[in-house]
Amino acid sequence: MLVAIEMEVMTPSMESLDERCTVIEFHMPPICSPIVRPGRPAEAAPVVLKQLYDTILSSGMINLKELSLVCGKAAWMAYLDIYCLDADGALFDAALLSAVAAFSHLRIPVVSLNDNGRVVVVLEQEGGKLENEPVNKEE
């Protein structure tokens, strides 16, 4: 499995402030198995994706409240992309382990709000003094 996590700041919808902050995709390209044909999705891909989504979100591995930066105004959106490189059995197990490894190595930068109300990465100044107060206190 090859896993990538992309983070971006988004504005959460008012009806679900803490939800839908994670998007999970599971891809099975034709290189992973001779039974996967180009142009046709693999039959196992939606099944594994559903299991991954249910397991990751129900396990508490990702605390969706911690992804919130400014309540109702800004939150982190995590895009988890999992690519199967070799479909030789135990797809769900391998995908879940690779997702856990990717999230355990994820580092989210410290950010603050600038004068325009936009989220920016906090860079320490020469004297150790910060320009704006950080929204999230630690990486």
XYZ file of N, CA, C and O in Angstrom:
556
model
N 0.839 -1.176 0.000
C 0.000 0.000 0.000
C 0.883 1.238 0.000
O 1.947 1.260 0.615
N 0.410 2.241 -0.670
C 1.043 3.555 -0.683
C -0.004 4.536 -0.177
O -1.120 4.562 -0.696
N 0.339 5.294 0.856
C -0.644 6.173 1.498
C -0.136 7.601 1.496
O 1.043 7.856 1.741
N -1.039 8.539 1.246
C -0.729 9.963 1.326
C -1.854 10.664 2.072
O -3.026 10.326 1.902
N -1.477 11.618 2.922
C -2.459 12.443 3.620
C -2.204 13.889 3.230
O -1.084 14.378 3.357
N -3.233 14.536 2.752
C -3.154 15.957 2.409
C -4.087 16.706 3.349
O -5.216 16.284 3.572
N -3.590 17.788 3.919
C -4.373 18.594 4.852
C -4.636 19.962 4.233
O -3.745 20.543 3.616
N -5.856 20.460 4.421
C -6.165 21.825 4.005
C -7.146 22.428 4.994
O -7.858 21.711 5.698
N -7.157 23.732 5.054
C -8.078 24.438 5.936
C -9.365 24.678 5.169
O -9.347 25.122 4.020
N -10.493 24.363 5.810
C -11.797 24.551 5.169
C -12.756 25.207 6.152
O -12.487 25.268 7.342
N -13.849 25.694 5.633
C -14.913 26.261 6.459
C -15.973 25.190 6.651
O -16.582 24.744 5.673
N -16.197 24.746 7.891
C -17.190 23.682 8.110
C -18.608 24.204 7.897
O -18.887 25.388 8.094
N -19.495 23.292 7.499
C -20.893 23.680 7.343
C -21.521 23.865 8.724
O -21.109 23.253 9.695
N -22.513 24.692 8.812
C -23.112 25.038 10.098
C -23.867 23.870 10.725
O -23.926 23.746 11.939
N -24.431 22.966 9.915
C -25.198 21.863 10.497
C -24.306 20.736 11.016
O -24.719 19.978 11.875
N -23.086 20.626 10.530
C -22.189 19.571 11.022
C -20.803 20.165 11.235
O -19.914 19.995 10.418
N -20.620 20.852 12.343
C -19.362 21.536 12.601
C -18.202 20.581 12.845
O -17.070 20.892 12.538
N -18.467 19.408 13.438
C -17.396 18.487 13.788
C -17.266 17.315 12.827
O -16.384 16.493 12.975
N -18.174 17.195 11.869
C -18.196 16.026 11.015
C -17.690 16.355 9.612
O -17.547 17.498 9.238
N -17.432 15.302 8.853
C -17.006 15.396 7.465
C -15.699 16.158 7.311
O -15.525 16.937 6.389
N -14.783 15.960 8.249
C -13.468 16.575 8.164
C -12.432 15.586 7.653
O -11.250 15.876 7.665
N -12.882 14.417 7.220
C -11.979 13.398 6.710
C -12.593 12.772 5.451
O -13.748 12.388 5.459
N -11.791 12.705 4.397
C -12.203 12.042 3.164
C -11.222 10.899 2.928
O -10.010 11.100 2.964
N -11.748 9.702 2.737
C -10.913 8.520 2.534
C -11.171 7.978 1.131
O -12.320 7.828 0.721
N -10.102 7.710 0.416
C -10.192 7.117 -0.922
C -9.311 5.867 -0.956
O -8.201 5.869 -0.412
N -9.814 4.803 -1.572
C -9.058 3.563 -1.736
C -9.015 3.246 -3.215
O -10.052 3.096 -3.860
N -7.806 3.167 -3.759
C -7.626 2.971 -5.197
C -6.953 1.632 -5.467
O -5.993 1.267 -4.792
N -7.468 0.935 -6.456
C -6.852 -0.309 -6.924
C -6.550 -0.160 -8.413
O -7.363 -0.515 -9.260
N -5.371 0.366 -8.746
C -5.015 0.516 -10.156
C -4.723 -0.847 -10.792
O -4.484 -1.837 -10.091
N -4.722 -0.926 -12.112
C -4.483 -2.209 -12.783
C -3.143 -2.860 -12.446
O -3.004 -4.075 -12.567
N -2.183 -2.097 -11.978
C -0.874 -2.666 -11.643
C -0.935 -3.589 -10.418
O -0.078 -4.434 -10.235
N -1.968 -3.454 -9.590
C -2.012 -4.215 -8.330
C -2.397 -5.684 -8.517
O -2.078 -6.503 -7.673
N -3.085 -6.008 -9.612
C -3.525 -7.392 -9.798
C -3.901 -7.622 -11.268
O -4.420 -6.719 -11.926
N -3.687 -8.835 -11.763
C -4.088 -9.116 -13.147
C -5.604 -9.147 -13.344
O -6.085 -9.046 -14.469
N -6.380 -9.269 -12.263
C -7.844 -9.300 -12.425
C -8.444 -7.891 -12.481
O -9.612 -7.744 -12.821
N -7.659 -6.865 -12.179
C -8.150 -5.485 -12.269
C -7.866 -4.984 -13.676
O -6.731 -4.992 -14.134
N -8.911 -4.578 -14.353
C -8.792 -4.125 -15.737
C -8.822 -2.596 -15.802
O -9.531 -1.957 -15.020
N -8.087 -2.011 -16.743
C -8.124 -0.550 -16.894
C -9.531 -0.065 -17.257
O -10.239 -0.705 -18.031
N -9.929 1.033 -16.649
C -11.232 1.619 -16.947
C -12.389 1.053 -16.144
O -13.471 1.621 -16.137
N -12.172 -0.061 -15.480
C -13.230 -0.669 -14.666
C -12.768 -0.719 -13.226
O -11.676 -1.206 -12.940
N -13.571 -0.241 -12.296
C -13.158 -0.310 -10.888
C -13.152 -1.759 -10.403
O -13.957 -2.581 -10.825
N -12.217 -2.059 -9.538
C -12.135 -3.403 -8.962
C -13.340 -3.632 -8.050
O -13.802 -2.721 -7.369
N -13.830 -4.855 -8.025
C -15.002 -5.176 -7.213
C -14.716 -5.038 -5.723
O -15.601 -4.715 -4.941
N -13.492 -5.282 -5.305
C -13.150 -5.236 -3.888
C -12.972 -3.807 -3.364
O -13.097 -3.572 -2.162
N -12.703 -2.855 -4.245
C -12.387 -1.487 -3.814
C -13.499 -0.828 -2.989
O -13.218 -0.299 -1.908
N -14.770 -0.845 -3.426
C -15.795 -0.198 -2.601
C -16.035 -0.892 -1.267
O -16.350 -0.249 -0.265
N -15.846 -2.205 -1.229
C -16.034 -2.956 0.011
C -14.945 -2.576 1.018
O -15.230 -2.293 2.186
N -13.700 -2.553 0.565
C -12.588 -2.185 1.441
C -12.732 -0.729 1.881
O -12.504 -0.402 3.047
N -13.138 0.154 0.975
C -13.321 1.563 1.319
C -14.370 1.738 2.407
O -14.167 2.473 3.372
N -15.491 1.053 2.308
C -16.549 1.141 3.324
C -16.043 0.643 4.677
O -16.278 1.275 5.704
N -15.330 -0.483 4.669
C -14.769 -1.007 5.922
C -13.765 -0.034 6.526
O -13.759 0.189 7.733
N -12.907 0.552 5.702
C -11.920 1.520 6.189
C -12.600 2.736 6.790
O -12.242 3.186 7.877
N -13.566 3.270 6.076
C -14.260 4.475 6.543
C -14.938 4.211 7.886
O -14.788 4.984 8.824
N -15.670 3.106 7.970
C -16.359 2.771 9.220
C -15.376 2.547 10.367
O -15.577 3.031 11.474
N -14.304 1.831 10.110
C -13.337 1.506 11.159
C -12.576 2.741 11.631
O -12.439 2.979 12.831
N -12.083 3.538 10.704
C -11.280 4.707 11.069
C -12.110 5.732 11.826
O -11.685 6.263 12.851
N -13.314 6.017 11.365
C -14.115 7.049 12.018
C -14.751 6.568 13.322
O -14.902 7.347 14.252
N -15.107 5.290 13.415
C -15.739 4.806 14.645
C -14.722 4.443 15.728
O -15.074 4.360 16.897
N -13.470 4.239 15.353
C -12.460 3.823 16.328
C -11.972 4.965 17.202
O -11.359 4.726 18.241
N -12.184 6.192 16.788
C -11.666 7.329 17.538
C -10.206 7.608 17.232
O -9.564 8.392 17.925
N -9.674 6.963 16.206
C -8.292 7.196 15.813
C -8.081 8.661 15.434
O -7.048 9.243 15.732
N -9.098 9.257 14.823
C -9.054 10.673 14.477
C -10.089 11.377 15.343
O -11.278 11.079 15.255
N -9.634 12.287 16.176
C -10.552 13.076 16.990
C -10.984 14.271 16.149
O -10.216 15.215 15.944
N -12.219 14.216 15.648
C -12.692 15.253 14.736
C -12.764 16.624 15.402
O -12.610 17.640 14.745
N -12.974 16.662 16.703
C -13.012 17.953 17.409
C -11.641 18.614 17.433
O -11.535 19.823 17.459
N -10.569 17.809 17.429
C -9.228 18.377 17.409
C -8.867 18.974 16.056
O -7.918 19.746 15.953
N -9.598 18.617 15.012
C -9.345 19.197 13.696
C -9.930 20.598 13.570
O -9.602 21.317 12.641
N -10.772 20.987 14.507
C -11.365 22.320 14.486
C -10.336 23.352 14.926
O -9.669 23.191 15.944
N -10.187 24.419 14.157
C -9.254 25.495 14.490
C -9.971 26.645 15.180
O -9.622 27.039 16.272
N -10.974 27.196 14.504
C -11.805 28.259 15.058
C -13.237 27.778 14.896
O -13.689 27.549 13.776
N -13.938 27.603 16.005
C -15.266 26.990 15.995
C -16.195 27.673 14.979
O -16.452 28.860 15.058
N -16.667 26.899 14.020
C -17.602 27.383 13.014
C -16.971 28.174 11.886
O -17.636 28.507 10.920
N -15.658 28.453 11.971
C -15.023 29.279 10.946
C -13.927 28.558 10.167
O -13.780 28.758 8.976
N -13.144 27.734 10.861
C -12.029 27.063 10.186
C -11.745 25.722 10.853
O -11.791 25.607 12.074
N -11.454 24.736 10.022
C -11.104 23.400 10.511
C -10.181 22.745 9.487
O -10.167 23.124 8.312
N -9.414 21.782 9.961
C -8.569 21.011 9.059
C -9.416 19.970 8.345
O -10.266 19.336 8.943
N -9.171 19.787 7.069
C -9.785 18.723 6.276
C -8.662 17.771 5.898
O -7.639 18.198 5.366
N -8.815 16.489 6.245
C -7.793 15.479 5.952
C -8.260 14.613 4.788
O -9.353 14.051 4.825
N -7.439 14.545 3.757
C -7.696 13.681 2.609
C -6.727 12.505 2.699
O -5.522 12.671 2.567
N -7.260 11.314 2.935
C -6.456 10.101 3.039
C -6.625 9.310 1.747
O -7.726 8.857 1.427
N -5.540 9.184 0.983
C -5.549 8.412 -0.263
C -4.698 7.172 -0.073
O -3.522 7.261 0.288
N -5.301 6.000 -0.321
C -4.602 4.727 -0.186
C -4.591 4.051 -1.558
O -5.647 3.847 -2.162
N -3.389 3.737 -2.031
C -3.220 3.066 -3.311
C -2.692 1.656 -3.065
O -1.662 1.479 -2.423
N -3.405 0.679 -3.580
C -2.984 -0.712 -3.464
C -1.951 -0.988 -4.556
O -2.225 -0.787 -5.743
N -0.770 -1.417 -4.154
C 0.284 -1.715 -5.114
C 0.367 -3.197 -5.459
O 0.852 -3.561 -6.517
N -0.123 -4.057 -4.546
C -0.096 -5.502 -4.781
C -1.271 -6.135 -4.038
O -1.254 -6.216 -2.816
N -2.288 -6.558 -4.769
C -3.486 -7.153 -4.169
C -3.308 -8.659 -4.062
O -3.844 -9.426 -4.850
N -2.542 -9.063 -3.052
C -2.258 -10.484 -2.878
C -2.882 -11.016 -1.600
O -2.357 -11.911 -0.960
N -4.020 -10.428 -1.197
C -4.716 -10.884 -0.005
C -4.614 -9.898 1.135
O -3.736 -9.040 1.174
N -5.555 -10.004 2.082
C -5.617 -9.152 3.277
C -5.596 -7.669 2.923
O -4.866 -6.887 3.528
N -6.401 -7.273 1.944
C -6.429 -5.875 1.503
C -6.833 -4.935 2.627
O -6.199 -3.890 2.833
N -7.880 -5.290 3.356
C -8.359 -4.410 4.424
C -7.300 -4.252 5.509
O -7.025 -3.137 5.960
N -6.690 -5.344 5.934
C -5.671 -5.287 6.988
C -4.495 -4.418 6.578
O -4.025 -3.580 7.346
N -4.003 -4.632 5.360
C -2.861 -3.858 4.879
C -3.219 -2.381 4.732
O -2.429 -1.499 5.076
N -4.421 -2.097 4.238
C -4.852 -0.707 4.075
C -5.020 -0.018 5.423
O -4.612 1.139 5.600
N -5.599 -0.712 6.388
C -5.795 -0.126 7.716
C -4.460 0.132 8.411
O -4.248 1.195 8.994
N -3.544 -0.825 8.345
C -2.229 -0.634 8.951
C -1.472 0.526 8.309
O -0.810 1.303 8.993
N -1.584 0.655 7.005
C -0.896 1.758 6.332
C -1.540 3.099 6.684
O -0.845 4.108 6.833
N -2.856 3.132 6.866
C -3.528 4.371 7.278
C -3.122 4.765 8.694
O -2.857 5.942 8.977
N -3.043 3.779 9.599
C -2.617 4.055 10.976
C -1.186 4.595 10.983
O -0.878 5.563 11.683
N -0.308 3.993 10.188
C 1.079 4.463 10.115
C 1.148 5.886 9.565
O 1.899 6.717 10.071
N 0.349 6.174 8.551
C 0.365 7.521 7.965
C -0.129 8.561 8.968
O 0.476 9.623 9.115
N -1.214 8.259 9.677
C -1.729 9.223 10.663
C -0.788 9.368 11.850
O -0.690 10.438 12.438
N -0.083 8.301 12.216
C 0.826 8.411 13.359
C 2.053 9.254 13.029
O 2.697 9.777 13.931
N 2.394 9.398 11.752
C 3.532 10.223 11.351
C 3.117 11.607 10.842
O 3.970 12.396 10.450
N 1.836 11.896 10.857
C 1.332 13.180 10.361
C 1.698 14.304 11.323
O 1.505 14.185 12.530
N 2.221 15.389 10.811
C 2.535 16.572 11.600
C 1.750 17.748 11.026
O 1.949 18.130 9.876
N 0.869 18.294 11.840
C 0.061 19.446 11.430
C 0.751 20.701 11.954
O 1.073 20.776 13.138
N 1.004 21.682 11.111
C 1.730 22.871 11.569
C 0.888 23.741 12.498
O -0.340 23.710 12.461
N 1.584 24.518 13.324
C 0.917 25.492 14.182
C 0.487 26.655 13.291
O 1.269 27.159 12.484
N -0.775 27.067 13.417
C -1.306 28.138 12.570
C -1.943 29.220 13.433
O -2.259 29.002 14.600
N -2.127 30.386 12.825
C -2.807 31.491 13.496
C -3.663 32.220 12.469
O -3.592 31.944 11.273
N -4.469 33.142 12.954
C -5.275 33.978 12.064
C -4.531 35.281 11.816
O -4.073 35.929 12.760
N -4.421 35.679 10.543
C -3.786 36.958 10.257
C -4.803 38.086 10.380
O -5.952 37.864 10.771
N -4.408 39.294 10.059
C -5.278 40.465 10.205
C -6.525 40.396 9.325
O -7.549 40.985 9.645
N -6.449 39.647 8.223
C -7.587 39.502 7.309
C -8.507 38.356 7.696
O -9.482 38.084 7.011
N -8.186 37.634 8.770
C -9.001 36.501 9.196
C -8.677 35.207 8.489
O -9.408 34.236 8.593
N -7.577 35.168 7.762
C -7.159 33.955 7.055
C -6.185 33.165 7.920
O -5.416 33.723 8.680
N -6.212 31.855 7.780
C -5.333 30.977 8.543
C -3.966 30.936 7.855
O -3.883 30.688 6.648
N -2.906 31.184 8.635
C -1.541 31.166 8.108
C -0.657 30.349 9.046
O -0.926 30.251 10.239
N 0.404 29.774 8.503
C 1.353 29.001 9.302
C 2.153 29.963 10.168
O 2.604 31.006 9.712
N 2.320 29.592 11.444
C 3.064 30.429 12.389
C 4.551 30.182 12.209
O 5.013 29.053 12.280
N 5.278 31.256 11.973
C 6.732 31.197 11.890
C 7.290 32.014 13.044
O 6.890 33.156 13.252
N 8.215 31.418 13.798
C 8.794 32.140 14.932
C 9.711 33.243 14.426
O 10.450 33.063 13.462
N 9.646 34.371 15.083
C 10.498 35.504 14.748
C 11.880 35.309 15.346
O 12.105 34.415 16.153
N 12.816 36.151 14.990
C 14.196 36.059 15.466
C 14.281 36.066 16.989
O 15.007 35.294 17.572
N 13.532 36.937 17.659
C 13.612 37.044 19.108
C 12.760 36.024 19.831
O 12.613 36.099 21.038
N 12.158 35.072 19.116
C 11.313 34.070 19.747
C 9.896 34.565 19.978
O 9.084 33.884 20.574
N 9.577 35.776 19.499
C 8.251 36.357 19.683
C 7.398 36.064 18.458
O 7.863 36.197 17.329
N 6.157 35.656 18.669
C 5.262 35.321 17.567
C 4.520 36.563 17.095
O 4.157 37.427 17.893
N 4.274 36.631 15.781
C 3.567 37.772 15.212
C 2.099 37.776 15.640
O 1.577 38.780 16.074
N 1.415 36.632 15.525
C 0.012 36.482 15.929
C -0.108 35.289 16.866
O 0.687 34.355 16.803
N -1.121 35.286 17.714
C -1.346 34.192 18.665
C -1.770 32.928 17.896
O -2.662 32.967 17.066
N -1.122 31.778 18.177
C -1.492 30.537 17.470
C -2.905 30.075 17.812
O -3.352 30.230 18.949
N -3.585 29.487 16.823
C -4.922 28.927 17.013
C -4.802 27.539 17.627
O -5.504 27.205 18.574
N -3.914 26.704 17.085
C -3.622 25.400 17.675
C -2.266 25.520 18.359
O -1.303 25.989 17.781
N -2.183 25.102 19.596
C -1.013 25.356 20.419
C 0.190 24.476 20.090
O 1.310 24.830 20.360
N -0.039 23.289 19.545
C 1.076 22.384 19.259
C 0.845 21.677 17.952
O -0.268 21.619 17.447
N 1.929 21.153 17.400
C 1.811 20.425 16.128
C 1.064 19.137 16.333
O 1.152 18.529 17.373
